[in-house]
């Protein structure tokens, strides 16, 4: 049996993100295309020493102890929720120690916490020798968060999907492999609850056009210049945080074929048809923004 596992947790971009009105249960349905990109957090998950007493178990938060040099995590987070979900579903209760290296900007709309949770589940499967069924994976994602369904239900490293419902309806599709993405990370942190609150307020008096759900996949496959994708979060967030609007305009000024905010923000991204165009954009953007990333479908460049 393995004693340690190293896992990568990729970020995702949203192409189109339509947020529907709040449901009776407090959740929102969405219509979106998600695609992973090779900007990844890294997890080292190790079988930890057993606590000597019940008091030590409580004091040290067994059985999941987390060290993250790059981020201060609350005691309850997506990694601890993933561990508890796995333990509940399988009965496997070995204590683990997790070292998390964050490379995905937090509060950026790139799905880092959800992807970390999915990577945690994969690591626990390898450590325990237990492979969860599709039904168990779905149950685990339900306990953690809406974006976790996308990351957890596919075991492919490069993935795209049409995502609907609250995030639990995931139809995997062939991902684009011919584009380059430049990410700009404004110095803004937007929590998901705040972002949804702003959307709910904004939608009372405003509307925005979106492609029909049936059109999303064909539009995604077509010419980027013809994309009519929008993001329900962009205008409400940009009106609150002008840096988001500035970053979007800067991307368009570099002749991005398409530019939008990802998820609930605040990271924005531009799409380019060639590596040369993307690199030229990075050169320009780094004169204005400190945190800029260039990726294609396979690697961070």
PDB file of N, CA and C in Angstrom, residues 113-213:
ATOM      1  N   UNK A 113     -10.335  25.715  -5.143  1.00  0.00           N
ATOM      2  CA  UNK A 113     -10.741  24.937  -3.980  1.00  0.00           C
ATOM      3  C   UNK A 113     -11.475  23.669  -4.364  1.00  0.00           C
ATOM      4  N   UNK A 114     -12.320  23.748  -5.385  1.00  0.00           N
ATOM      5  CA  UNK A 114     -13.055  22.568  -5.844  1.00  0.00           C
ATOM      6  C   UNK A 114     -12.123  21.546  -6.474  1.00  0.00           C
ATOM      7  N   UNK A 115     -11.172  22.035  -7.266  1.00  0.00           N
ATOM      8  CA  UNK A 115     -10.210  21.130  -7.888  1.00  0.00           C
ATOM      9  C   UNK A 115      -9.323  20.471  -6.846  1.00  0.00           C
ATOM     10  N   UNK A 116      -8.942  21.230  -5.803  1.00  0.00           N
ATOM     11  CA  UNK A 116      -8.155  20.650  -4.716  1.00  0.00           C
ATOM     12  C   UNK A 116      -8.918  19.503  -4.053  1.00  0.00           C
ATOM     13  N   UNK A 117     -10.217  19.697  -3.857  1.00  0.00           N
ATOM     14  CA  UNK A 117     -11.032  18.654  -3.235  1.00  0.00           C
ATOM     15  C   UNK A 117     -11.076  17.398  -4.091  1.00  0.00           C
ATOM     16  N   UNK A 118     -11.231  17.572  -5.397  1.00  0.00           N
ATOM     17  CA  UNK A 118     -11.247  16.419  -6.292  1.00  0.00           C
ATOM     18  C   UNK A 118      -9.902  15.707  -6.281  1.00  0.00           C
ATOM     19  N   UNK A 119      -8.807  16.469  -6.261  1.00  0.00           N
ATOM     20  CA  UNK A 119      -7.482  15.858  -6.192  1.00  0.00           C
ATOM     21  C   UNK A 119      -7.294  15.107  -4.881  1.00  0.00           C
ATOM     22  N   UNK A 120      -7.863  15.639  -3.822  1.00  0.00           N
ATOM     23  CA  UNK A 120      -7.795  14.964  -2.522  1.00  0.00           C
ATOM     24  C   UNK A 120      -8.504  13.610  -2.580  1.00  0.00           C
ATOM     25  N   UNK A 121      -9.682  13.576  -3.183  1.00  0.00           N
ATOM     26  CA  UNK A 121     -10.399  12.307  -3.323  1.00  0.00           C
ATOM     27  C   UNK A 121      -9.570  11.305  -4.120  1.00  0.00           C
ATOM     28  N   UNK A 122      -8.967  11.753  -5.219  1.00  0.00           N
ATOM     29  CA  UNK A 122      -8.143  10.847  -6.033  1.00  0.00           C
ATOM     30  C   UNK A 122      -6.956  10.317  -5.236  1.00  0.00           C
ATOM     31  N   UNK A 123      -6.351  11.192  -4.427  1.00  0.00           N
ATOM     32  CA  UNK A 123      -5.222  10.753  -3.608  1.00  0.00           C
ATOM     33  C   UNK A 123      -5.664   9.721  -2.576  1.00  0.00           C
ATOM     34  N   UNK A 124      -6.805   9.945  -1.956  1.00  0.00           N
ATOM     35  CA  UNK A 124      -7.301   9.002  -0.952  1.00  0.00           C
ATOM     36  C   UNK A 124      -7.656   7.655  -1.570  1.00  0.00           C
ATOM     37  N   UNK A 125      -8.159   7.658  -2.796  1.00  0.00           N
ATOM     38  CA  UNK A 125      -8.424   6.402  -3.490  1.00  0.00           C
ATOM     39  C   UNK A 125      -7.124   5.605  -3.645  1.00  0.00           C
ATOM     40  N   UNK A 126      -6.051   6.288  -4.026  1.00  0.00           N
ATOM     41  CA  UNK A 126      -4.778   5.596  -4.236  1.00  0.00           C
ATOM     42  C   UNK A 126      -4.189   5.110  -2.918  1.00  0.00           C
ATOM     43  N   UNK A 127      -4.286   5.936  -1.879  1.00  0.00           N
ATOM     44  CA  UNK A 127      -3.731   5.537  -0.583  1.00  0.00           C
ATOM     45  C   UNK A 127      -4.491   4.364   0.025  1.00  0.00           C
ATOM     46  N   UNK A 128      -5.798   4.351  -0.167  1.00  0.00           N
ATOM     47  CA  UNK A 128      -6.627   3.323   0.459  1.00  0.00           C
ATOM     48  C   UNK A 128      -6.781   2.073  -0.400  1.00  0.00           C
ATOM     49  N   UNK A 129      -6.523   2.210  -1.704  1.00  0.00           N
ATOM     50  CA  UNK A 129      -6.796   1.104  -2.615  1.00  0.00           C
ATOM     51  C   UNK A 129      -8.269   0.936  -2.931  1.00  0.00           C
ATOM     52  N   UNK A 130      -9.073   1.953  -2.601  1.00  0.00           N
ATOM     53  CA  UNK A 130     -10.525   1.912  -2.827  1.00  0.00           C
ATOM     54  C   UNK A 130     -10.869   2.867  -3.961  1.00  0.00           C
ATOM     55  N   UNK A 131     -11.506   2.356  -5.007  1.00  0.00           N
ATOM     56  CA  UNK A 131     -11.969   3.202  -6.102  1.00  0.00           C
ATOM     57  C   UNK A 131     -13.456   3.463  -5.931  1.00  0.00           C
ATOM     58  N   UNK A 132     -13.840   4.723  -5.801  1.00  0.00           N
ATOM     59  CA  UNK A 132     -15.235   5.065  -5.620  1.00  0.00           C
ATOM     60  C   UNK A 132     -16.021   4.803  -6.903  1.00  0.00           C
ATOM     61  N   UNK A 133     -17.253   4.377  -6.744  1.00  0.00           N
ATOM     62  CA  UNK A 133     -18.136   4.241  -7.893  1.00  0.00           C
ATOM     63  C   UNK A 133     -18.575   5.626  -8.352  1.00  0.00           C
ATOM     64  N   UNK A 134     -19.166   5.696  -9.548  1.00  0.00           N
ATOM     65  CA  UNK A 134     -19.668   6.977 -10.037  1.00  0.00           C
ATOM     66  C   UNK A 134     -20.701   7.557  -9.078  1.00  0.00           C
ATOM     67  N   UNK A 135     -21.529   6.700  -8.528  1.00  0.00           N
ATOM     68  CA  UNK A 135     -22.534   7.173  -7.571  1.00  0.00           C
ATOM     69  C   UNK A 135     -21.866   7.746  -6.318  1.00  0.00           C
ATOM     70  N   UNK A 136     -20.829   7.084  -5.836  1.00  0.00           N
ATOM     71  CA  UNK A 136     -20.129   7.586  -4.658  1.00  0.00           C
ATOM     72  C   UNK A 136     -19.415   8.908  -4.958  1.00  0.00           C
ATOM     73  N   UNK A 137     -18.832   9.033  -6.153  1.00  0.00           N
ATOM     74  CA  UNK A 137     -18.206  10.293  -6.544  1.00  0.00           C
ATOM     75  C   UNK A 137     -19.228  11.425  -6.541  1.00  0.00           C
ATOM     76  N   UNK A 138     -20.413  11.135  -7.054  1.00  0.00           N
ATOM     77  CA  UNK A 138     -21.476  12.133  -7.081  1.00  0.00           C
ATOM     78  C   UNK A 138     -21.864  12.527  -5.655  1.00  0.00           C
ATOM     79  N   UNK A 139     -21.970  11.536  -4.762  1.00  0.00           N
ATOM     80  CA  UNK A 139     -22.319  11.821  -3.373  1.00  0.00           C
ATOM     81  C   UNK A 139     -21.227  12.652  -2.698  1.00  0.00           C
ATOM     82  N   UNK A 140     -19.967  12.334  -2.999  1.00  0.00           N
ATOM     83  CA  UNK A 140     -18.865  13.098  -2.413  1.00  0.00           C
ATOM     84  C   UNK A 140     -18.915  14.546  -2.867  1.00  0.00           C
ATOM     85  N   UNK A 141     -19.100  14.764  -4.173  1.00  0.00           N
ATOM     86  CA  UNK A 141     -19.170  16.125  -4.694  1.00  0.00           C
ATOM     87  C   UNK A 141     -20.327  16.884  -4.071  1.00  0.00           C
ATOM     88  N   UNK A 142     -21.447  16.214  -3.857  1.00  0.00           N
ATOM     89  CA  UNK A 142     -22.626  16.858  -3.261  1.00  0.00           C
ATOM     90  C   UNK A 142     -22.324  17.396  -1.871  1.00  0.00           C
ATOM     91  N   UNK A 143     -21.394  16.756  -1.156  1.00  0.00           N
ATOM     92  CA  UNK A 143     -21.056  17.163   0.207  1.00  0.00           C
ATOM     93  C   UNK A 143     -20.070  18.320   0.247  1.00  0.00           C
ATOM     94  N   UNK A 144     -19.435  18.637  -0.894  1.00  0.00           N
ATOM     95  CA  UNK A 144     -18.322  19.584  -0.867  1.00  0.00           C
ATOM     96  C   UNK A 144     -18.675  20.904  -1.538  1.00  0.00           C
ATOM     97  N   UNK A 145     -19.111  20.866  -2.806  1.00  0.00           N
ATOM     98  CA  UNK A 145     -19.406  22.113  -3.500  1.00  0.00           C
ATOM     99  C   UNK A 145     -19.778  21.879  -4.945  1.00  0.00           C
ATOM    100  N   UNK A 146     -20.442  22.861  -5.549  1.00  0.00           N
ATOM    101  CA  UNK A 146     -21.038  22.675  -6.868  1.00  0.00           C
ATOM    102  C   UNK A 146     -20.009  22.425  -7.975  1.00  0.00           C
ATOM    103  N   UNK A 147     -18.870  23.127  -7.963  1.00  0.00           N
ATOM    104  CA  UNK A 147     -17.873  22.946  -9.028  1.00  0.00           C
ATOM    105  C   UNK A 147     -17.138  21.611  -8.918  1.00  0.00           C
ATOM    106  N   UNK A 148     -17.254  20.964  -7.768  1.00  0.00           N
ATOM    107  CA  UNK A 148     -16.520  19.717  -7.558  1.00  0.00           C
ATOM    108  C   UNK A 148     -17.013  18.622  -8.501  1.00  0.00           C
ATOM    109  N   UNK A 149     -18.289  18.658  -8.875  1.00  0.00           N
ATOM    110  CA  UNK A 149     -18.820  17.649  -9.793  1.00  0.00           C
ATOM    111  C   UNK A 149     -17.983  17.588 -11.068  1.00  0.00           C
ATOM    112  N   UNK A 150     -17.701  18.748 -11.664  1.00  0.00           N
ATOM    113  CA  UNK A 150     -16.937  18.800 -12.917  1.00  0.00           C
ATOM    114  C   UNK A 150     -15.559  18.190 -12.752  1.00  0.00           C
ATOM    115  N   UNK A 151     -14.849  18.558 -11.693  1.00  0.00           N
ATOM    116  CA  UNK A 151     -13.484  18.080 -11.506  1.00  0.00           C
ATOM    117  C   UNK A 151     -13.425  16.610 -11.105  1.00  0.00           C
ATOM    118  N   UNK A 152     -14.441  16.148 -10.394  1.00  0.00           N
ATOM    119  CA  UNK A 152     -14.368  14.814  -9.806  1.00  0.00           C
ATOM    120  C   UNK A 152     -14.923  13.722 -10.707  1.00  0.00           C
ATOM    121  N   UNK A 153     -15.930  14.032 -11.503  1.00  0.00           N
ATOM    122  CA  UNK A 153     -16.585  12.993 -12.278  1.00  0.00           C
ATOM    123  C   UNK A 153     -15.812  12.602 -13.530  1.00  0.00           C
ATOM    124  N   UNK A 154     -14.797  13.376 -13.884  1.00  0.00           N
ATOM    125  CA  UNK A 154     -13.907  12.990 -14.977  1.00  0.00           C
ATOM    126  C   UNK A 154     -12.527  12.704 -14.419  1.00  0.00           C
ATOM    127  N   UNK A 155     -11.897  11.667 -14.924  1.00  0.00           N
ATOM    128  CA  UNK A 155     -10.537  11.332 -14.490  1.00  0.00           C
ATOM    129  C   UNK A 155      -9.500  11.711 -15.541  1.00  0.00           C
ATOM    130  N   UNK A 156      -9.926  12.494 -16.543  1.00  0.00           N
ATOM    131  CA  UNK A 156      -9.000  12.940 -17.578  1.00  0.00           C
ATOM    132  C   UNK A 156      -8.306  14.226 -17.139  1.00  0.00           C
ATOM    133  N   UNK A 157      -7.017  14.391 -17.453  1.00  0.00           N
ATOM    134  CA  UNK A 157      -6.311  15.598 -17.027  1.00  0.00           C
ATOM    135  C   UNK A 157      -6.719  16.840 -17.809  1.00  0.00           C
ATOM    136  N   UNK A 158      -7.190  16.668 -19.052  1.00  0.00           N
ATOM    137  CA  UNK A 158      -7.602  17.806 -19.872  1.00  0.00           C
ATOM    138  C   UNK A 158      -9.060  17.586 -20.250  1.00  0.00           C
ATOM    139  N   UNK A 159      -9.931  18.431 -19.732  1.00  0.00           N
ATOM    140  CA  UNK A 159     -11.355  18.140 -19.752  1.00  0.00           C
ATOM    141  C   UNK A 159     -12.160  19.390 -20.074  1.00  0.00           C
ATOM    142  N   UNK A 160     -13.252  19.202 -20.795  1.00  0.00           N
ATOM    143  CA  UNK A 160     -14.254  20.254 -20.981  1.00  0.00           C
ATOM    144  C   UNK A 160     -15.625  19.622 -20.828  1.00  0.00           C
ATOM    145  N   UNK A 161     -16.601  20.439 -20.456  1.00  0.00           N
ATOM    146  CA  UNK A 161     -17.940  19.911 -20.250  1.00  0.00           C
ATOM    147  C   UNK A 161     -18.968  21.014 -20.339  1.00  0.00           C
ATOM    148  N   UNK A 162     -20.152  20.627 -20.755  1.00  0.00           N
ATOM    149  CA  UNK A 162     -21.338  21.476 -20.649  1.00  0.00           C
ATOM    150  C   UNK A 162     -21.920  21.226 -19.260  1.00  0.00           C
ATOM    151  N   UNK A 163     -22.001  22.285 -18.454  1.00  0.00           N
ATOM    152  CA  UNK A 163     -22.384  22.152 -17.051  1.00  0.00           C
ATOM    153  C   UNK A 163     -23.679  22.922 -16.817  1.00  0.00           C
ATOM    154  N   UNK A 164     -24.679  22.237 -16.262  1.00  0.00           N
ATOM    155  CA  UNK A 164     -25.965  22.852 -15.979  1.00  0.00           C
ATOM    156  C   UNK A 164     -26.426  22.446 -14.579  1.00  0.00           C
ATOM    157  N   UNK A 165     -27.704  22.787 -14.239  1.00  0.00           N
ATOM    158  CA  UNK A 165     -28.173  22.593 -12.884  1.00  0.00           C
ATOM    159  C   UNK A 165     -27.386  23.483 -11.941  1.00  0.00           C
ATOM    160  N   UNK A 166     -27.189  23.068 -10.712  1.00  0.00           N
ATOM    161  CA  UNK A 166     -26.349  23.832  -9.778  1.00  0.00           C
ATOM    162  C   UNK A 166     -24.874  23.509  -9.985  1.00  0.00           C
ATOM    163  N   UNK A 167     -24.596  22.680 -11.016  1.00  0.00           N
ATOM    164  CA  UNK A 167     -23.248  22.221 -11.307  1.00  0.00           C
ATOM    165  C   UNK A 167     -23.152  20.719 -11.349  1.00  0.00           C
ATOM    166  N   UNK A 168     -24.235  20.041 -10.949  1.00  0.00           N
ATOM    167  CA  UNK A 168     -24.191  18.586 -10.846  1.00  0.00           C
ATOM    168  C   UNK A 168     -24.473  17.879 -12.166  1.00  0.00           C
ATOM    169  N   UNK A 169     -25.007  18.599 -13.154  1.00  0.00           N
ATOM    170  CA  UNK A 169     -25.277  18.008 -14.465  1.00  0.00           C
ATOM    171  C   UNK A 169     -24.095  18.317 -15.371  1.00  0.00           C
ATOM    172  N   UNK A 170     -23.293  17.320 -15.656  1.00  0.00           N
ATOM    173  CA  UNK A 170     -22.020  17.497 -16.365  1.00  0.00           C
ATOM    174  C   UNK A 170     -22.000  16.599 -17.592  1.00  0.00           C
ATOM    175  N   UNK A 171     -21.971  17.207 -18.759  1.00  0.00           N
ATOM    176  CA  UNK A 171     -21.865  16.466 -20.013  1.00  0.00           C
ATOM    177  C   UNK A 171     -20.483  16.745 -20.606  1.00  0.00           C
ATOM    178  N   UNK A 172     -19.600  15.753 -20.529  1.00  0.00           N
ATOM    179  CA  UNK A 172     -18.238  15.969 -21.004  1.00  0.00           C
ATOM    180  C   UNK A 172     -18.205  16.027 -22.524  1.00  0.00           C
ATOM    181  N   UNK A 173     -17.396  16.965 -23.035  1.00  0.00           N
ATOM    182  CA  UNK A 173     -17.240  17.165 -24.473  1.00  0.00           C
ATOM    183  C   UNK A 173     -15.757  17.221 -24.792  1.00  0.00           C
ATOM    184  N   UNK A 174     -15.421  17.092 -26.060  1.00  0.00           N
ATOM    185  CA  UNK A 174     -14.015  17.164 -26.475  1.00  0.00           C
ATOM    186  C   UNK A 174     -13.509  18.587 -26.268  1.00  0.00           C
ATOM    187  N   UNK A 175     -12.434  18.778 -25.508  1.00  0.00           N
ATOM    188  CA  UNK A 175     -11.931  20.134 -25.246  1.00  0.00           C
ATOM    189  C   UNK A 175     -11.189  20.724 -26.440  1.00  0.00           C
ATOM    190  N   UNK A 176     -11.202  22.044 -26.536  1.00  0.00           N
ATOM    191  CA  UNK A 176     -10.388  22.741 -27.537  1.00  0.00           C
ATOM    192  C   UNK A 176      -8.918  22.563 -27.175  1.00  0.00           C
ATOM    193  N   UNK A 177      -8.114  22.321 -28.206  1.00  0.00           N
ATOM    194  CA  UNK A 177      -6.678  22.133 -27.990  1.00  0.00           C
ATOM    195  C   UNK A 177      -5.847  23.076 -28.862  1.00  0.00           C
ATOM    196  N   UNK A 178      -6.502  24.047 -29.477  1.00  0.00           N
ATOM    197  CA  UNK A 178      -5.843  24.873 -30.481  1.00  0.00           C
ATOM    198  C   UNK A 178      -5.704  26.336 -30.074  1.00  0.00           C
ATOM    199  N   UNK A 179      -5.961  26.657 -28.800  1.00  0.00           N
ATOM    200  CA  UNK A 179      -6.000  28.054 -28.379  1.00  0.00           C
ATOM    201  C   UNK A 179      -5.002  28.314 -27.255  1.00  0.00           C
ATOM    202  N   UNK A 180      -4.715  29.598 -27.067  1.00  0.00           N
ATOM    203  CA  UNK A 180      -3.805  30.051 -26.017  1.00  0.00           C
ATOM    204  C   UNK A 180      -4.553  31.050 -25.145  1.00  0.00           C
ATOM    205  N   UNK A 181      -4.286  30.990 -23.839  1.00  0.00           N
ATOM    206  CA  UNK A 181      -5.038  31.787 -22.874  1.00  0.00           C
ATOM    207  C   UNK A 181      -4.077  32.617 -22.033  1.00  0.00           C
ATOM    208  N   UNK A 182      -4.369  33.903 -21.928  1.00  0.00           N
ATOM    209  CA  UNK A 182      -3.608  34.799 -21.062  1.00  0.00           C
ATOM    210  C   UNK A 182      -4.516  35.218 -19.922  1.00  0.00           C
ATOM    211  N   UNK A 183      -4.072  34.947 -18.703  1.00  0.00           N
ATOM    212  CA  UNK A 183      -4.858  35.250 -17.508  1.00  0.00           C
ATOM    213  C   UNK A 183      -4.264  36.455 -16.801  1.00  0.00           C
ATOM    214  N   UNK A 184      -5.123  37.385 -16.436  1.00  0.00           N
ATOM    215  CA  UNK A 184      -4.730  38.540 -15.629  1.00  0.00           C
ATOM    216  C   UNK A 184      -5.458  38.441 -14.305  1.00  0.00           C
ATOM    217  N   UNK A 185      -4.714  38.565 -13.221  1.00  0.00           N
ATOM    218  CA  UNK A 185      -5.277  38.402 -11.885  1.00  0.00           C
ATOM    219  C   UNK A 185      -5.257  39.758 -11.171  1.00  0.00           C
ATOM    220  N   UNK A 186      -6.345  40.518 -11.243  1.00  0.00           N
ATOM    221  CA  UNK A 186      -6.381  41.801 -10.523  1.00  0.00           C
ATOM    222  C   UNK A 186      -6.252  41.579  -9.022  1.00  0.00           C
ATOM    223  N   UNK A 187      -5.742  42.558  -8.304  1.00  0.00           N
ATOM    224  CA  UNK A 187      -5.585  42.416  -6.850  1.00  0.00           C
ATOM    225  C   UNK A 187      -6.922  42.606  -6.134  1.00  0.00           C
ATOM    226  N   UNK A 188      -7.861  41.732  -6.477  1.00  0.00           N
ATOM    227  CA  UNK A 188      -9.224  41.792  -5.942  1.00  0.00           C
ATOM    228  C   UNK A 188      -9.609  40.389  -5.517  1.00  0.00           C
ATOM    229  N   UNK A 189     -10.185  40.257  -4.330  1.00  0.00           N
ATOM    230  CA  UNK A 189     -10.698  38.956  -3.885  1.00  0.00           C
ATOM    231  C   UNK A 189     -12.202  39.059  -3.758  1.00  0.00           C
ATOM    232  N   UNK A 190     -12.905  38.234  -4.512  1.00  0.00           N
ATOM    233  CA  UNK A 190     -14.366  38.199  -4.454  1.00  0.00           C
ATOM    234  C   UNK A 190     -14.800  36.833  -3.954  1.00  0.00           C
ATOM    235  N   UNK A 191     -15.493  36.802  -2.828  1.00  0.00           N
ATOM    236  CA  UNK A 191     -16.011  35.530  -2.340  1.00  0.00           C
ATOM    237  C   UNK A 191     -17.216  35.125  -3.177  1.00  0.00           C
ATOM    238  N   UNK A 192     -17.443  33.823  -3.281  1.00  0.00           N
ATOM    239  CA  UNK A 192     -18.580  33.343  -4.065  1.00  0.00           C
ATOM    240  C   UNK A 192     -19.908  33.847  -3.510  1.00  0.00           C
ATOM    241  N   UNK A 193     -20.149  33.818  -2.188  1.00  0.00           N
ATOM    242  CA  UNK A 193     -21.418  34.369  -1.684  1.00  0.00           C
ATOM    243  C   UNK A 193     -21.617  35.835  -2.048  1.00  0.00           C
ATOM    244  N   UNK A 194     -20.553  36.647  -1.955  1.00  0.00           N
ATOM    245  CA  UNK A 194     -20.674  38.054  -2.327  1.00  0.00           C
ATOM    246  C   UNK A 194     -21.017  38.186  -3.800  1.00  0.00           C
ATOM    247  N   UNK A 195     -20.368  37.390  -4.650  1.00  0.00           N
ATOM    248  CA  UNK A 195     -20.608  37.481  -6.083  1.00  0.00           C
ATOM    249  C   UNK A 195     -22.058  37.150  -6.424  1.00  0.00           C
ATOM    250  N   UNK A 196     -22.603  36.104  -5.815  1.00  0.00           N
ATOM    251  CA  UNK A 196     -23.998  35.755  -6.080  1.00  0.00           C
ATOM    252  C   UNK A 196     -24.949  36.834  -5.548  1.00  0.00           C
ATOM    253  N   UNK A 197     -24.621  37.437  -4.424  1.00  0.00           N
ATOM    254  CA  UNK A 197     -25.453  38.518  -3.894  1.00  0.00           C
ATOM    255  C   UNK A 197     -25.473  39.694  -4.864  1.00  0.00           C
ATOM    256  N   UNK A 198     -24.319  40.038  -5.424  1.00  0.00           N
ATOM    257  CA  UNK A 198     -24.242  41.137  -6.385  1.00  0.00           C
ATOM    258  C   UNK A 198     -25.023  40.814  -7.654  1.00  0.00           C
ATOM    259  N   UNK A 199     -24.946  39.564  -8.110  1.00  0.00           N
ATOM    260  CA  UNK A 199     -25.708  39.162  -9.296  1.00  0.00           C
ATOM    261  C   UNK A 199     -27.205  39.264  -9.038  1.00  0.00           C
ATOM    262  N   UNK A 200     -27.655  38.778  -7.893  1.00  0.00           N
ATOM    263  CA  UNK A 200     -29.084  38.839  -7.570  1.00  0.00           C
ATOM    264  C   UNK A 200     -29.577  40.282  -7.556  1.00  0.00           C
ATOM    265  N   UNK A 201     -28.790  41.185  -6.995  1.00  0.00           N
ATOM    266  CA  UNK A 201     -29.171  42.592  -6.957  1.00  0.00           C
ATOM    267  C   UNK A 201     -29.189  43.187  -8.359  1.00  0.00           C
ATOM    268  N   UNK A 202     -28.152  42.898  -9.135  1.00  0.00           N
ATOM    269  CA  UNK A 202     -28.014  43.483 -10.470  1.00  0.00           C
ATOM    270  C   UNK A 202     -29.123  43.008 -11.401  1.00  0.00           C
ATOM    271  N   UNK A 203     -29.502  41.733 -11.289  1.00  0.00           N
ATOM    272  CA  UNK A 203     -30.494  41.175 -12.203  1.00  0.00           C
ATOM    273  C   UNK A 203     -31.909  41.679 -11.937  1.00  0.00           C
ATOM    274  N   UNK A 204     -32.145  42.344 -10.808  1.00  0.00           N
ATOM    275  CA  UNK A 204     -33.462  42.917 -10.548  1.00  0.00           C
ATOM    276  C   UNK A 204     -33.783  44.027 -11.539  1.00  0.00           C
ATOM    277  N   UNK A 205     -32.763  44.738 -12.013  1.00  0.00           N
ATOM    278  CA  UNK A 205     -32.990  45.902 -12.867  1.00  0.00           C
ATOM    279  C   UNK A 205     -32.289  45.818 -14.218  1.00  0.00           C
ATOM    280  N   UNK A 206     -31.558  44.732 -14.480  1.00  0.00           N
ATOM    281  CA  UNK A 206     -30.757  44.650 -15.695  1.00  0.00           C
ATOM    282  C   UNK A 206     -30.899  43.268 -16.326  1.00  0.00           C
ATOM    283  N   UNK A 207     -30.671  43.208 -17.624  1.00  0.00           N
ATOM    284  CA  UNK A 207     -30.649  41.939 -18.341  1.00  0.00           C
ATOM    285  C   UNK A 207     -29.421  41.903 -19.246  1.00  0.00           C
ATOM    286  N   UNK A 208     -29.042  40.707 -19.642  1.00  0.00           N
ATOM    287  CA  UNK A 208     -27.917  40.528 -20.553  1.00  0.00           C
ATOM    288  C   UNK A 208     -28.245  39.356 -21.464  1.00  0.00           C
ATOM    289  N   UNK A 209     -27.824  39.455 -22.703  1.00  0.00           N
ATOM    290  CA  UNK A 209     -28.123  38.401 -23.660  1.00  0.00           C
ATOM    291  C   UNK A 209     -27.149  37.236 -23.566  1.00  0.00           C
ATOM    292  N   UNK A 210     -27.676  36.022 -23.747  1.00  0.00           N
ATOM    293  CA  UNK A 210     -26.866  34.803 -23.731  1.00  0.00           C
ATOM    294  C   UNK A 210     -27.263  33.926 -24.911  1.00  0.00           C
ATOM    295  N   UNK A 211     -26.331  33.114 -25.405  1.00  0.00           N
ATOM    296  CA  UNK A 211     -26.712  32.091 -26.390  1.00  0.00           C
ATOM    297  C   UNK A 211     -27.685  31.095 -25.760  1.00  0.00           C
ATOM    298  N   UNK A 212     -28.467  30.446 -26.610  1.00  0.00           N
ATOM    299  CA  UNK A 212     -29.330  29.372 -26.125  1.00  0.00           C
ATOM    300  C   UNK A 212     -28.467  28.209 -25.647  1.00  0.00           C
ATOM    301  N   UNK A 213     -28.975  27.476 -24.663  1.00  0.00           N
ATOM    302  CA  UNK A 213     -28.239  26.337 -24.134  1.00  0.00           C
ATOM    303  C   UNK A 213     -27.859  25.361 -25.245  1.00  0.00           C
TER     304      UNK A 213
END
